[in-house]
Amino acid sequence: MPSRSAAGVRTGVRVVVAGDRGTGKSSLISAAASDAFPEYVPAVLPPTRLPSDFYPDGVPVTIVDTSSSMESRIKLIDGLKRADAVVLTYACDQPMTLSRLSSFWLPELRKLEIKAPVIVVGCKLDLRDERQPMNLEQVMAPIMQQFREIETCIECSSATLIQVPDVFYYAQKAVLHPTAPLFDQEKQTLKPRCIRALKRIFMLCDHDMDGALSDAELNEFQVKCFNAPLQPAEIVGVKRVVQERIRGGVSDLGLTLEGFLFLHALFIEKGRLETTWAVLRKFGYNDELKLRDDILPVPTKHAPDQTVELTNEAIDFLRGIFRLYDSDNDGSLQPSEFDDIFVTAPESPWTVDPYVDAAERTPQGNLTINGFLSEWALMTTLDPSYCLANLICIGYGGDPTSALRVTRRRSVDRKKKQTEKNVFHCFVFGPKKSGKSALLNSFIGRTFSSNYTPTNDVRYVANAVEQIGGSQKTLILQEIPEDGVKKLLSNKECLAACDVAVFLYDSSDEYSWKRSRELLLDVARRGEESGYGVPCLLIAAKDDLDPFPMSLQNSARVTQQLGMEAPIPVGVKLRDSKSVFSRIVSAAEHPHLSIPETEKGKKRKRYRRLVNSSLMFVSVTVGAAVAVVGLAAYRAYAARKNT
């Protein structure tokens, strides 16, 4: 049974109990479930369930007992990998079992890459030798310093029922209200993603945007998160605590952001993580401090050849954001300025691949409005959910359903001989050293470099392209490494999202031309087999070099045979590639043209026409025959009637 609902809410917690043999695992589980010390306990208990009303959070707990024998190792590993939390036991009357935690069990959990929080439990507290008292905090401090995955340490006695229920309460709490996403234990500070989430919440609650939460705003926040108002004396008390501990936490206007963050750090330090988590979850965050999927109404694509685009409403919002953060009004955003835009998002999305070098920038490294909007268009194409989450995090106040739209199917566009799309996705194929990377670099204004660096991974760039008549479209170029073509084409739907494909070859190299032709034919065949044929263009790159003999004649013959446009000569080094991008967009805007047809495809097409015409002939013949028979029957009926 899944441990989460569709909204990402926990519906159950699975706790696995592990440790050396004889440390009291089974007795601990039995005592917790029955509230009594068992006289007889089997070697390994079956899974035990504590009902939802057992603890205040109202979430049932399933406890899984394990055996430490070598024969049961595979079962133990499987159980640990499925655990939401792990309880590691040692026996208080057997010091060796305590040392085994750091010498075997905790390293073993790391080796198995178990990410679940760990609760260390000392069982058989009633059997400890009173002549050898032990300070649990002193003993466990160095172990917890070494193994940060340890959430809590506790000692208990199943025989006397001392702190037995607390063991699984702490285990449940570690899962429902985890420390790791919120707090850095080593630095004793809130983690960056937690600060970003709390800052967004603060800004949403600061309705008058004066940089502080007034008493009324603080009270409204309290009611929203905890369904109970704060009394005036409680508000005064909260402010006093903040004022005493942190300078600038309270202003004349109310509780500042600094004070708001301090309060949550204080809650966490005092073990009241459920308070901060209640706030975060009320505002839509999951355990990774990202907005939950259930509050991201991403429109559903019903077919593989549909894509998602930003609506005009969302684009207008982004233009406003650009103007707002362009503080020096120079028409571009400095890196610090566009980082500020995402200060309330989990992270700045454009600092990592595939976005980090995907848009045009000024020589100073700034983003123009075209580069800014192109990054958003790329994010929407690749990950609509991620795009919508970022839009909401940076302050999109409209209905989330109005931010994105699903485009019409490309197959329908082909039939109608036009498209309504504003963003086109282009696959760039070609052999090594054909000039793919140089073409992509020129598209985003990068200067040509003669140093050859092979592209091993898929790379994207995006930019706006001005068309004749003043219309502007966004073009996304996706470079497909030669070594990755086979894997790409193994997917039947690989071309579904592609609006146009271009094939580069080095016009001065005969092998480059032959290899590019092979790639073109492979893609054409895949398009015919899958039904997702795409317009294709052939680009003769490095046109500034001397072409190999017969290059123009051979390439012209191939494109004519396939029903494509003649090859487009491009010399990226001479910076004359600008017009080619307009040609690519034009091909995408006319989705019924420039789709290559192989001989096999032409034969299949002729066969379908023959079959259709035959069926039509049969249909007409049968219809005529039925009409003749009907006329004869009517005449016979009329003659009989007259007689």
mmCIF file of N, CA and C in Angstrom, residues 608-624:
data_model
loop_
_atom_site.group_PDB
_atom_site.id
_atom_site.type_symbol
_atom_site.label_atom_id
_atom_site.label_comp_id
_atom_site.label_asym_id
_atom_site.label_seq_id
_atom_site.Cartn_x
_atom_site.Cartn_y
_atom_site.Cartn_z
ATOM 1 N N ARG A 608 -1.421 2.825 -50.554
ATOM 2 C CA ARG A 608 -2.610 3.292 -49.835
ATOM 3 C C ARG A 608 -3.582 3.985 -50.786
ATOM 4 N N ARG A 609 -3.033 4.779 -51.712
ATOM 5 C CA ARG A 609 -3.907 5.462 -52.688
ATOM 6 C C ARG A 609 -4.624 4.456 -53.566
ATOM 7 N N LEU A 610 -3.885 3.411 -53.989
ATOM 8 C CA LEU A 610 -4.478 2.379 -54.833
ATOM 9 C C LEU A 610 -5.603 1.669 -54.103
ATOM 10 N N VAL A 611 -5.329 1.333 -52.826
ATOM 11 C CA VAL A 611 -6.351 0.655 -52.018
ATOM 12 C C VAL A 611 -7.566 1.551 -51.843
ATOM 13 N N ASN A 612 -7.324 2.826 -51.539
ATOM 14 C CA ASN A 612 -8.434 3.749 -51.332
ATOM 15 C C ASN A 612 -9.258 3.935 -52.604
ATOM 16 N N SER A 613 -8.543 4.053 -53.743
ATOM 17 C CA SER A 613 -9.271 4.231 -55.007
ATOM 18 C C SER A 613 -10.052 2.974 -55.361
ATOM 19 N N SER A 614 -9.489 1.790 -55.054
ATOM 20 C CA SER A 614 -10.181 0.527 -55.317
ATOM 21 C C SER A 614 -11.434 0.430 -54.470
ATOM 22 N N LEU A 615 -11.298 0.816 -53.204
ATOM 23 C CA LEU A 615 -12.460 0.776 -52.316
ATOM 24 C C LEU A 615 -13.536 1.745 -52.802
ATOM 25 N N MET A 616 -13.088 2.897 -53.304
ATOM 26 C CA MET A 616 -14.044 3.877 -53.810
ATOM 27 C C MET A 616 -14.754 3.335 -55.050
ATOM 28 N N PHE A 617 -13.992 2.635 -55.952
ATOM 29 C CA PHE A 617 -14.581 2.064 -57.160
ATOM 30 C C PHE A 617 -15.609 1.001 -56.802
ATOM 31 N N VAL A 618 -15.215 0.147 -55.832
ATOM 32 C CA VAL A 618 -16.139 -0.907 -55.391
ATOM 33 C C VAL A 618 -17.390 -0.294 -54.795
ATOM 34 N N SER A 619 -17.184 0.767 -54.012
ATOM 35 C CA SER A 619 -18.315 1.421 -53.366
ATOM 36 C C SER A 619 -19.268 2.001 -54.404
ATOM 37 N N VAL A 620 -18.695 2.660 -55.454
ATOM 38 C CA VAL A 620 -19.526 3.257 -56.507
ATOM 39 C C VAL A 620 -20.258 2.170 -57.281
ATOM 40 N N THR A 621 -19.530 1.059 -57.608
ATOM 41 C CA THR A 621 -20.127 -0.040 -58.382
ATOM 42 C C THR A 621 -21.285 -0.671 -57.628
ATOM 43 N N VAL A 622 -21.032 -0.965 -56.332
ATOM 44 C CA VAL A 622 -22.088 -1.570 -55.510
ATOM 45 C C VAL A 622 -23.269 -0.633 -55.403
ATOM 46 N N GLY A 623 -22.968 0.663 -55.260
ATOM 47 C CA GLY A 623 -24.053 1.640 -55.153
ATOM 48 C C GLY A 623 -24.883 1.672 -56.420
ATOM 49 N N ALA A 624 -24.209 1.610 -57.596
ATOM 50 C CA ALA A 624 -24.931 1.632 -58.872
ATOM 51 C C ALA A 624 -25.784 0.388 -59.022
#
